[in-house]
Amino acid sequence: GAGVSQSPSNKVTEKGKDVELRCDPISGHTALYWYRQSLGQGLEFLIYFQGNSAPDKSGLPSDRFSAERTGGSVSTLTIQRTQQEDSAVYLCASSPDAIAGGWPKNIQYFGAGTRLSVL
Amino acid sequence: GEDVEQSLFLSVREGDSSVINCTYTDSSSTYLYWYKQEPGAGLQLLTYIFSNMDMKQDQRLTVLLNKKDKHLSLRIADTQTGDSAIYFCAAGFNKFYFGSGTKLNVKP
């Protein structure tokens, strides 16, 4: 597809279970970001991948959260032993890191998000 | 890190102008952005302004930047019911810092 794709769109899980959220960035985009949006809140930065560089993990809230990006494309955000406070919408974005069409190279394009509900 | 703040709600009548305000703390932010989020959807980029600009106009949208006061605003002319959404300002370069969003309600 032409945009950032996230799956699943909705995920309901029980407290203590592990979940995996997937993000397919726009083809050719070298940078990928994960954010968390809690109900009525702004976006909280989680992690940032740029090419082959070590990811910026400074926003991950605890060691239960991890993310990887395979082959410089698809990314998976994993939350282990989920807690109720993990319930939120998890948004993924990608950017080309290259000037295109006059837009800044770091413009972020967002997917529709995965709504995670931990019961 | 950056601290970005917005008012939470704005209500206007259809046809009026809307002005959504944002303040930020990091004067080194190179770009400042406005995103729109409709219910159940991701964020859609509306416009951006480079930090060395004071104003940018794009059809019904006007962005004003006051670097001295670290204040950013988005003006929507002739606001329509389809403009009802949450508007986020964001600052930063690679790592974006987002405000909490302003919910715009447009009354017919």
Coordinates of N, CA and C in Angstrom, one line a residue:
Chain A
G1 N 0.8 -1.2 0.0 CA 0.0 0.0 0.0 C 0.9 1.3 0.0
A2 N 0.2 2.4 -0.1 CA 0.9 3.6 -0.2 C 1.2 4.3 1.1
G3 N 0.5 3.9 2.2 CA 0.7 4.5 3.5 C 1.3 3.6 4.5
V4 N 1.4 4.0 5.7 CA 1.9 3.2 6.8 C 0.8 2.3 7.2
S5 N 1.1 1.0 7.3 CA 0.1 0.0 7.7 C 0.4 -0.6 9.0
Q6 N -0.6 -0.6 9.9 CA -0.4 -1.2 11.2 C -1.4 -2.4 11.4
S7 N -0.9 -3.4 12.1 CA -1.8 -4.5 12.4 C -1.5 -5.1 13.8
P8 N -2.5 -5.6 14.5 CA -3.9 -5.5 14.2 C -4.4 -4.1 14.4
S9 N -5.6 -3.8 14.0 CA -6.2 -2.5 14.3 C -6.7 -2.4 15.7
N10 N -7.1 -3.5 16.2 CA -7.6 -3.6 17.6 C -7.0 -4.9 18.2
K11 N -6.6 -4.8 19.5 CA -6.1 -6.0 20.2 C -6.6 -5.9 21.6
V12 N -7.3 -7.0 22.0 CA -7.8 -7.2 23.4 C -7.0 -8.3 24.0
T13 N -6.4 -8.1 25.2 CA -5.6 -9.1 25.8 C -5.9 -9.1 27.3
E14 N -5.4 -10.2 27.9 CA -5.6 -10.3 29.4 C -4.3 -9.8 30.0
K15 N -4.4 -9.3 31.2 CA -3.3 -8.8 31.9 C -2.3 -10.0 32.1
G16 N -1.0 -9.7 31.9 CA 0.0 -10.7 32.0 C 0.4 -11.4 30.7
K17 N -0.4 -11.2 29.7 CA 0.0 -11.8 28.4 C 0.9 -10.9 27.6
D18 N 1.6 -11.5 26.7 CA 2.5 -10.7 25.8 C 1.7 -10.4 24.5
V19 N 2.0 -9.2 24.0 CA 1.4 -8.8 22.7 C 2.5 -8.3 21.7
E20 N 2.2 -8.5 20.4 CA 3.1 -8.0 19.4 C 2.3 -7.1 18.4
L21 N 2.8 -6.0 18.2 CA 2.1 -5.0 17.3 C 3.1 -4.8 16.1
R22 N 2.5 -4.8 14.9 CA 3.3 -4.7 13.7 C 3.1 -3.4 13.0
C23 N 4.2 -3.0 12.3 CA 4.1 -1.7 11.5 C 4.9 -2.0 10.2
D24 N 4.2 -1.7 9.1 CA 4.8 -1.7 7.8 C 4.9 -0.3 7.3
P25 N 6.1 0.2 7.2 CA 6.3 1.7 6.9 C 6.1 1.9 5.4
I26 N 6.1 3.1 5.0 CA 6.0 3.4 3.6 C 7.3 2.9 2.9
S27 N 7.2 2.3 1.8 CA 8.3 1.7 1.1 C 9.4 2.8 0.8
G28 N 10.6 2.5 1.2 CA 11.7 3.4 0.9 C 12.0 4.3 2.1
H29 N 11.1 4.4 3.1 CA 11.4 5.3 4.2 C 12.4 4.6 5.1
T30 N 13.4 5.4 5.5 CA 14.5 4.9 6.3 C 14.3 5.0 7.8
A31 N 13.4 5.9 8.2 CA 13.2 6.2 9.6 C 11.8 5.7 10.0
L32 N 11.7 5.1 11.2 CA 10.5 4.5 11.7 C 10.4 4.9 13.2
Y33 N 9.2 5.2 13.6 CA 8.9 5.7 15.0 C 7.7 5.0 15.6
W34 N 7.8 4.8 16.9 CA 6.6 4.3 17.6 C 6.2 5.3 18.7
Y35 N 4.9 5.6 18.8 CA 4.4 6.5 19.8 C 3.2 5.8 20.5
R36 N 2.9 6.3 21.7 CA 1.8 5.8 22.4 C 0.8 6.9 22.7
Q37 N -0.5 6.7 22.5 CA -1.4 7.8 22.7 C -2.5 7.2 23.7
S38 N -2.4 7.7 25.0 CA -3.4 7.2 25.9 C -4.6 8.1 25.8
L39 N -5.7 7.6 26.3 CA -7.0 8.3 26.1 C -6.9 9.7 26.6
G40 N -7.3 10.6 25.6 CA -7.3 12.1 25.9 C -6.0 12.7 26.1
Q41 N -4.9 12.0 25.7 CA -3.6 12.5 25.9 C -2.9 12.8 24.5
G42 N -1.8 13.4 24.6 CA -1.0 13.6 23.4 C -0.2 12.4 23.1
L43 N 0.7 12.5 22.2 CA 1.5 11.3 21.8 C 2.8 11.3 22.6
E44 N 3.1 10.1 23.1 CA 4.3 9.9 23.9 C 5.3 9.1 23.0
F45 N 6.5 9.7 22.8 CA 7.5 9.0 22.0 C 8.0 7.7 22.7
L46 N 8.1 6.7 21.9 CA 8.6 5.4 22.5 C 10.0 5.1 22.0
I47 N 10.1 4.9 20.7 CA 11.4 4.4 20.1 C 11.5 4.9 18.6
Y48 N 12.7 5.1 18.2 CA 13.0 5.6 16.8 C 14.1 4.8 16.2
F49 N 13.9 4.3 15.0 CA 14.9 3.6 14.2 C 15.3 4.5 13.0
Q50 N 16.6 4.5 12.7 CA 17.1 5.3 11.6 C 18.1 4.4 10.9
G51 N 17.7 3.9 9.7 CA 18.7 3.1 8.9 C 19.3 2.0 9.7
N52 N 20.6 1.8 9.7 CA 21.3 0.8 10.4 C 21.8 1.2 11.7
S53 N 21.5 2.5 12.1 CA 22.0 3.0 13.4 C 21.3 2.3 14.6
A54 N 21.9 2.4 15.7 CA 21.3 1.8 16.9 C 20.0 2.7 17.2
P55 N 18.9 2.0 17.6 CA 17.7 2.7 17.8 C 17.8 3.6 19.0
D56 N 17.0 4.7 19.0 CA 16.8 5.6 20.2 C 15.7 5.0 21.0
K57 N 16.0 4.4 22.1 CA 15.0 3.7 22.9 C 14.6 4.5 24.1
S58 N 15.0 5.8 24.1 CA 14.8 6.6 25.3 C 13.4 6.8 25.8
G59 N 12.4 6.5 25.0 CA 11.0 6.7 25.4 C 10.3 5.5 25.9
L60 N 11.0 4.3 25.8 CA 10.3 3.1 26.3 C 10.1 3.2 27.8
P61 N 8.9 3.0 28.2 CA 8.5 3.2 29.6 C 9.1 2.2 30.6
S62 N 9.3 1.0 30.2 CA 9.9 0.0 31.1 C 10.5 -1.1 30.2
D63 N 11.2 -2.0 30.9 CA 11.9 -3.1 30.2 C 10.9 -4.2 29.7
R64 N 9.6 -4.0 29.9 CA 8.6 -4.9 29.3 C 8.4 -4.6 27.9
F65 N 8.8 -3.4 27.5 CA 8.6 -2.9 26.1 C 9.9 -3.1 25.3
S66 N 9.8 -3.6 24.1 CA 10.9 -3.7 23.2 C 10.4 -3.6 21.8
A67 N 11.3 -3.3 20.9 CA 10.9 -3.2 19.5 C 12.1 -3.6 18.6
E68 N 11.8 -4.2 17.5 CA 12.8 -4.5 16.5 C 12.4 -4.1 15.1
R69 N 13.3 -3.9 14.2 CA 13.0 -3.6 12.9 C 13.9 -4.5 12.0
T70 N 13.2 -5.4 11.2 CA 13.9 -6.4 10.5 C 14.1 -5.9 9.0
G71 N 15.3 -6.0 8.5 CA 15.6 -5.7 7.2 C 15.4 -4.3 6.8
G72 N 15.4 -3.4 7.8 CA 15.2 -2.0 7.6 C 13.8 -1.6 7.1
S73 N 12.9 -2.6 7.3 CA 11.5 -2.3 6.9 C 10.5 -2.5 8.0
V74 N 9.9 -3.7 8.1 CA 8.8 -3.9 9.0 C 9.4 -3.8 10.5
S75 N 8.5 -3.3 11.4 CA 8.9 -3.2 12.8 C 7.8 -3.9 13.6
T76 N 8.3 -4.5 14.7 CA 7.4 -5.1 15.7 C 7.6 -4.5 17.1
L77 N 6.6 -4.1 17.7 CA 6.7 -3.6 19.1 C 6.1 -4.7 20.0
T78 N 6.9 -5.1 20.9 CA 6.5 -6.2 21.8 C 6.3 -5.7 23.2
I79 N 5.2 -6.0 23.8 CA 4.9 -5.7 25.2 C 4.8 -7.0 26.0
Q80 N 5.6 -7.2 26.9 CA 5.6 -8.4 27.7 C 4.8 -8.2 29.0
R81 N 4.1 -9.2 29.5 CA 3.4 -9.2 30.7 C 2.6 -7.9 30.8
T82 N 1.7 -7.8 29.9 CA 0.9 -6.5 29.8 C 0.2 -6.2 31.1
Q83 N 0.1 -4.9 31.3 CA -0.6 -4.3 32.5 C -1.8 -3.5 32.0
Q84 N -2.7 -3.2 32.8 CA -3.9 -2.4 32.4 C -3.4 -1.0 32.0
E85 N -2.4 -0.4 32.6 CA -1.9 0.9 32.2 C -1.3 0.9 30.8
D86 N -1.1 -0.2 30.2 CA -0.5 -0.3 28.8 C -1.7 0.0 27.8
S87 N -2.9 0.0 28.2 CA -4.0 0.2 27.3 C -3.9 1.6 26.7
A88 N -3.9 1.6 25.4 CA -3.6 2.9 24.7 C -3.7 2.6 23.2
V89 N -3.6 3.6 22.4 CA -3.4 3.4 20.9 C -1.9 3.6 20.6
Y90 N -1.4 2.6 19.9 CA 0.0 2.6 19.6 C 0.1 3.0 18.1
L91 N 0.8 4.1 17.9 CA 0.9 4.7 16.6 C 2.4 4.5 16.0
C92 N 2.4 4.2 14.8 CA 3.7 4.0 14.1 C 3.8 5.1 13.0
A93 N 5.0 5.6 12.8 CA 5.2 6.6 11.7 C 6.5 6.3 11.0
S94 N 6.6 6.7 9.8 CA 7.8 6.6 9.0 C 8.1 7.9 8.3
S95 N 9.4 8.1 8.1 CA 9.8 9.3 7.3 C 10.9 9.0 6.3
P96 N 11.0 9.7 5.2 CA 11.9 9.3 4.2 C 13.3 9.7 4.5
D97 N 13.5 10.6 5.4 CA 14.9 11.1 5.7 C 15.6 11.6 4.5
A98 N 14.8 12.1 3.5 CA 15.3 12.6 2.3 C 14.3 13.7 1.8
I99 N 14.8 14.8 1.3 CA 13.9 15.8 0.9 C 13.1 15.3 -0.4
A100 N 11.8 15.5 -0.3 CA 11.0 15.0 -1.4 C 9.8 15.9 -1.6
G101 N 9.7 16.4 -2.8 CA 8.6 17.3 -3.1 C 8.6 18.6 -2.3
G102 N 9.8 19.0 -1.9 CA 9.9 20.2 -1.2 C 9.6 20.1 0.3
W103 N 9.1 19.0 0.8 CA 8.8 18.8 2.2 C 10.1 18.5 2.9
P104 N 10.2 18.8 4.2 CA 11.4 18.5 5.0 C 11.6 17.0 5.0
K105 N 12.8 16.6 5.1 CA 13.1 15.1 5.0 C 12.6 14.4 6.3
N106 N 12.3 15.0 7.3 CA 11.9 14.3 8.5 C 10.4 14.3 8.8
I107 N 9.7 14.7 7.7 CA 8.2 14.6 7.9 C 7.8 13.2 8.3
Q108 N 6.9 13.1 9.3 CA 6.5 11.8 9.7 C 5.1 11.5 9.2
Y109 N 4.9 10.3 8.6 CA 3.6 9.9 8.1 C 3.1 8.8 9.0
F110 N 1.9 8.9 9.5 CA 1.4 8.0 10.5 C 0.5 6.9 10.0
G111 N 0.5 5.8 10.6 CA -0.5 4.8 10.4 C -1.7 5.1 11.2
A112 N -2.8 4.2 11.1 CA -4.0 4.4 11.8 C -3.9 4.0 13.3
G113 N -2.9 3.2 13.6 CA -2.7 2.8 15.0 C -3.3 1.5 15.3
T114 N -2.8 0.9 16.4 CA -3.4 -0.3 17.0 C -3.9 0.1 18.4
R115 N -5.2 -0.2 18.6 CA -5.9 0.1 19.9 C -5.7 -1.1 20.7
L116 N -4.9 -1.0 21.8 CA -4.7 -2.1 22.7 C -5.5 -1.9 24.0
S117 N -6.2 -3.0 24.3 CA -7.0 -3.0 25.6 C -6.6 -4.2 26.4
V118 N -6.1 -3.9 27.6 CA -5.7 -4.9 28.5 C -6.7 -5.0 29.6
L119 N -7.3 -6.2 29.7 CA -8.4 -6.5 30.7 C -7.9 -7.0 32.0
Chain B
G1 N 14.1 17.4 27.4 CA 13.4 17.4 26.2 C 12.4 18.5 26.0
E2 N 11.7 18.6 24.9 CA 10.8 19.6 24.6 C 9.5 19.5 25.3
D3 N 9.0 20.6 25.7 CA 7.6 20.6 26.3 C 6.7 21.4 25.4
V4 N 5.7 20.8 25.0 CA 4.7 21.4 24.0 C 3.3 21.5 24.7
E5 N 2.7 22.7 24.7 CA 1.4 22.8 25.4 C 0.4 23.4 24.4
Q6 N -0.8 22.9 24.6 CA -2.0 23.4 23.8 C -3.2 23.5 24.7
S7 N -4.1 24.4 24.4 CA -5.4 24.4 25.1 C -6.2 23.2 24.6
L8 N -7.1 22.7 25.4 CA -7.7 21.4 25.1 C -8.9 21.5 24.2
F9 N -9.6 22.6 24.3 CA -10.9 22.6 23.5 C -11.0 24.0 22.8
L10 N -11.7 23.9 21.7 CA -12.1 25.2 21.0 C -13.4 24.9 20.3
S11 N -14.4 25.8 20.4 CA -15.7 25.6 19.8 C -15.9 26.9 18.9
V12 N -16.3 26.7 17.6 CA -16.6 27.8 16.8 C -17.8 27.5 15.9
R13 N -18.4 28.5 15.3 CA -19.5 28.3 14.4 C -19.0 28.1 13.0
E14 N -19.7 27.4 12.2 CA -19.3 27.2 10.8 C -19.2 28.5 10.1
G15 N -18.2 28.7 9.3 CA -17.9 29.9 8.6 C -17.0 30.9 9.3
D16 N -16.9 30.7 10.6 CA -16.0 31.6 11.4 C -14.5 31.1 11.2
S17 N -13.6 31.9 11.7 CA -12.2 31.5 11.7 C -11.9 30.8 13.1
S18 N -11.0 29.8 13.0 CA -10.6 29.1 14.2 C -9.1 29.4 14.4
V19 N -8.7 29.7 15.6 CA -7.3 29.9 15.9 C -6.9 28.9 17.0
I20 N -5.9 28.0 16.7 CA -5.5 27.1 17.7 C -4.0 27.4 18.1
N21 N -3.8 27.5 19.4 CA -2.5 28.0 19.8 C -1.6 26.9 20.5
C22 N -0.3 27.1 20.4 CA 0.6 26.1 20.9 C 1.9 26.9 21.4
T23 N 2.4 26.4 22.5 CA 3.7 27.0 23.0 C 4.7 25.8 23.1
Y24 N 5.9 26.1 23.0 CA 7.0 25.1 23.1 C 8.2 25.7 23.8
T25 N 9.1 24.9 24.3 CA 10.1 25.4 25.1 C 11.5 25.4 24.4
D26 N 11.7 24.4 23.5 CA 13.1 24.3 22.9 C 13.3 25.2 21.7
S27 N 14.0 26.2 21.9 CA 14.2 27.2 20.8 C 15.0 26.6 19.6
S28 N 15.6 25.4 19.8 CA 16.4 24.8 18.7 C 15.6 24.0 17.8
S29 N 14.3 23.8 18.1 CA 13.4 23.0 17.2 C 13.5 23.6 15.8
T30 N 13.9 22.8 14.9 CA 14.1 23.3 13.5 C 12.7 23.4 12.8
Y31 N 11.9 22.5 12.9 CA 10.6 22.5 12.3 C 9.5 22.4 13.3
L32 N 8.3 23.0 13.0 CA 7.2 22.9 13.8 C 6.0 22.5 12.9
Y33 N 5.2 21.6 13.4 CA 4.2 20.9 12.6 C 2.8 21.0 13.2
W34 N 1.8 20.9 12.3 CA 0.4 20.8 12.7 C -0.1 19.5 12.1
Y35 N -0.7 18.7 12.9 CA -1.3 17.4 12.5 C -2.8 17.5 12.9
K36 N -3.6 16.8 12.1 CA -5.0 16.6 12.4 C -5.4 15.2 12.6
Q37 N -6.2 14.9 13.6 CA -6.6 13.5 13.9 C -8.1 13.4 14.0
E38 N -8.7 12.7 13.0 CA -10.1 12.5 13.1 C -10.4 11.2 13.9
P39 N -11.6 11.0 14.4 CA -11.9 9.9 15.2 C -11.5 8.6 14.6
G40 N -10.8 7.7 15.4 CA -10.4 6.4 14.9 C -9.3 6.4 13.8
A41 N -8.8 7.5 13.5 CA -7.7 7.6 12.5 C -6.4 8.0 13.0
G42 N -5.4 7.8 12.2 CA -4.0 8.2 12.6 C -3.9 9.7 12.4
L43 N -2.7 10.2 12.5 CA -2.5 11.7 12.4 C -2.2 12.0 10.9
Q44 N -2.8 13.0 10.5 CA -2.6 13.5 9.1 C -1.9 14.8 9.2
L45 N -0.7 14.9 8.4 CA 0.0 16.1 8.4 C -0.7 17.2 7.7
L46 N -0.9 18.4 8.3 CA -1.6 19.5 7.7 C -0.6 20.4 7.1
T47 N 0.4 20.9 7.8 CA 1.4 21.8 7.4 C 2.5 21.9 8.4
Y48 N 3.5 22.6 8.0 CA 4.7 22.8 8.8 C 5.2 24.2 8.6
I49 N 6.1 24.6 9.5 CA 6.8 25.9 9.3 C 8.2 25.7 9.8
F50 N 9.1 26.2 9.0 CA 10.5 26.2 9.4 C 10.8 27.3 10.4
S51 N 11.8 27.1 11.2 CA 12.0 28.0 12.4 C 12.4 29.4 12.0
N52 N 12.9 29.5 10.7 CA 13.3 30.9 10.3 C 12.2 31.6 9.6
M53 N 11.0 31.1 9.6 CA 9.9 31.7 9.0 C 9.0 32.3 10.1
D54 N 8.2 33.4 9.7 CA 7.3 34.0 10.6 C 5.8 33.5 10.3
M55 N 5.6 33.3 9.0 CA 4.2 33.0 8.6 C 4.3 32.0 7.4
K56 N 3.3 31.2 7.3 CA 3.1 30.4 6.2 C 1.6 30.2 5.9
Q57 N 1.3 30.4 4.6 CA -0.2 30.3 4.3 C -0.3 29.1 3.3
D58 N -1.4 28.3 3.5 CA -1.6 27.2 2.6 C -3.1 27.1 2.5
Q59 N -3.7 27.7 1.5 CA -5.2 27.7 1.2 C -5.9 28.3 2.5
R60 N -6.7 27.5 3.2 CA -7.4 28.1 4.3 C -6.6 28.1 5.6
L61 N -5.4 27.5 5.5 CA -4.6 27.4 6.7 C -3.5 28.5 6.8
T62 N -3.3 29.2 7.9 CA -2.3 30.1 8.1 C -1.5 29.8 9.4
V63 N -0.2 29.6 9.3 CA 0.6 29.3 10.5 C 1.4 30.5 10.8
L64 N 1.3 30.9 12.1 CA 2.1 32.0 12.6 C 3.1 31.5 13.6
L65 N 4.3 32.0 13.5 CA 5.4 31.6 14.5 C 6.0 32.8 15.1
N66 N 5.9 32.9 16.4 CA 6.6 34.0 17.2 C 7.8 33.3 17.9
K67 N 9.0 33.4 17.4 CA 10.1 32.7 17.9 C 10.5 33.2 19.3
K68 N 10.3 34.5 19.5 CA 10.7 35.2 20.7 C 9.9 34.6 21.9
D69 N 8.6 34.4 21.7 CA 7.7 33.9 22.7 C 7.5 32.4 22.6
K70 N 8.1 31.8 21.6 CA 8.0 30.3 21.4 C 6.5 30.0 21.3
H71 N 5.8 30.7 20.4 CA 4.4 30.6 20.3 C 4.0 30.3 18.8
L72 N 3.2 29.3 18.6 CA 2.8 28.8 17.3 C 1.3 28.8 17.2
S73 N 0.8 29.3 16.1 CA -0.7 29.2 16.0 C -1.1 28.7 14.6
L74 N -2.3 28.1 14.6 CA -2.9 27.6 13.3 C -4.2 28.3 13.2
R75 N -4.4 29.1 12.1 CA -5.6 29.7 11.8 C -6.3 29.0 10.7
I76 N -7.6 28.6 10.9 CA -8.3 27.9 9.8 C -9.4 28.9 9.4
A77 N -9.4 29.4 8.2 CA -10.4 30.3 7.7 C -11.6 29.6 7.2
D78 N -12.8 30.2 7.4 CA -14.1 29.7 6.9 C -14.2 28.2 7.4
T79 N -14.2 28.0 8.7 CA -14.2 26.7 9.3 C -15.4 25.9 8.9
Q80 N -15.2 24.7 8.5 CA -16.3 23.8 8.1 C -16.5 22.7 9.1
T81 N -17.7 22.1 9.1 CA -18.0 21.0 10.0 C -17.0 19.8 9.8
G82 N -16.5 19.7 8.6 CA -15.4 18.6 8.4 C -14.1 18.9 9.0
D83 N -13.9 20.1 9.5 CA -12.7 20.5 10.2 C -12.7 20.0 11.7
S84 N -13.9 19.6 12.1 CA -14.0 19.1 13.5 C -13.0 17.9 13.7
A85 N -12.1 18.0 14.6 CA -11.1 17.0 14.8 C -10.2 17.4 16.0
I86 N -9.2 16.6 16.3 CA -8.2 17.1 17.3 C -6.9 17.5 16.5
Y87 N -6.4 18.6 16.9 CA -5.3 19.2 16.2 C -4.1 19.2 17.1
F88 N -3.0 18.6 16.6 CA -1.8 18.5 17.4 C -0.7 19.4 16.8
C89 N 0.0 20.1 17.7 CA 1.3 20.7 17.2 C 2.4 19.8 17.7
A90 N 3.5 19.9 16.9 CA 4.6 19.0 17.2 C 5.9 19.8 16.9
A91 N 6.9 19.6 17.7 CA 8.2 20.3 17.6 C 9.3 19.3 17.6
G92 N 10.4 19.6 16.9 CA 11.5 18.6 17.0 C 12.1 18.4 15.6
F93 N 13.1 17.6 15.5 CA 13.7 17.2 14.2 C 13.4 15.8 13.9
N94 N 14.1 14.9 14.6 CA 13.8 13.5 14.4 C 12.8 13.0 15.4
K95 N 13.1 13.2 16.6 CA 12.1 12.9 17.7 C 11.2 14.0 17.9
F96 N 9.9 13.7 17.6 CA 8.9 14.8 17.7 C 8.3 14.8 19.1
Y97 N 8.1 16.0 19.6 CA 7.3 16.2 20.8 C 6.0 16.8 20.5
F98 N 4.9 16.1 21.0 CA 3.6 16.5 20.6 C 2.9 17.2 21.8
G99 N 2.1 18.2 21.5 CA 1.2 18.7 22.5 C 0.1 17.7 22.8
S100 N -0.8 18.0 23.7 CA -1.9 17.1 24.1 C -3.0 17.2 23.1
G101 N -3.0 18.1 22.2 CA -4.1 18.2 21.2 C -5.2 19.1 21.6
T102 N -5.7 19.8 20.6 CA -6.8 20.7 20.8 C -8.0 20.2 20.1
K103 N -9.1 19.9 20.8 CA -10.3 19.4 20.1 C -11.1 20.5 19.6
L104 N -11.2 20.6 18.3 CA -12.0 21.6 17.6 C -13.4 21.1 17.3
N105 N -14.4 21.8 17.8 CA -15.8 21.5 17.6 C -16.4 22.6 16.7
V106 N -16.9 22.2 15.6 CA -17.5 23.2 14.7 C -19.0 23.0 14.7
K107 N -19.7 24.1 15.1 CA -21.2 24.0 15.2 C -21.8 24.5 13.9
P108 N -22.8 23.8 13.4 CA -23.4 24.3 12.2 C -24.2 25.6 12.3

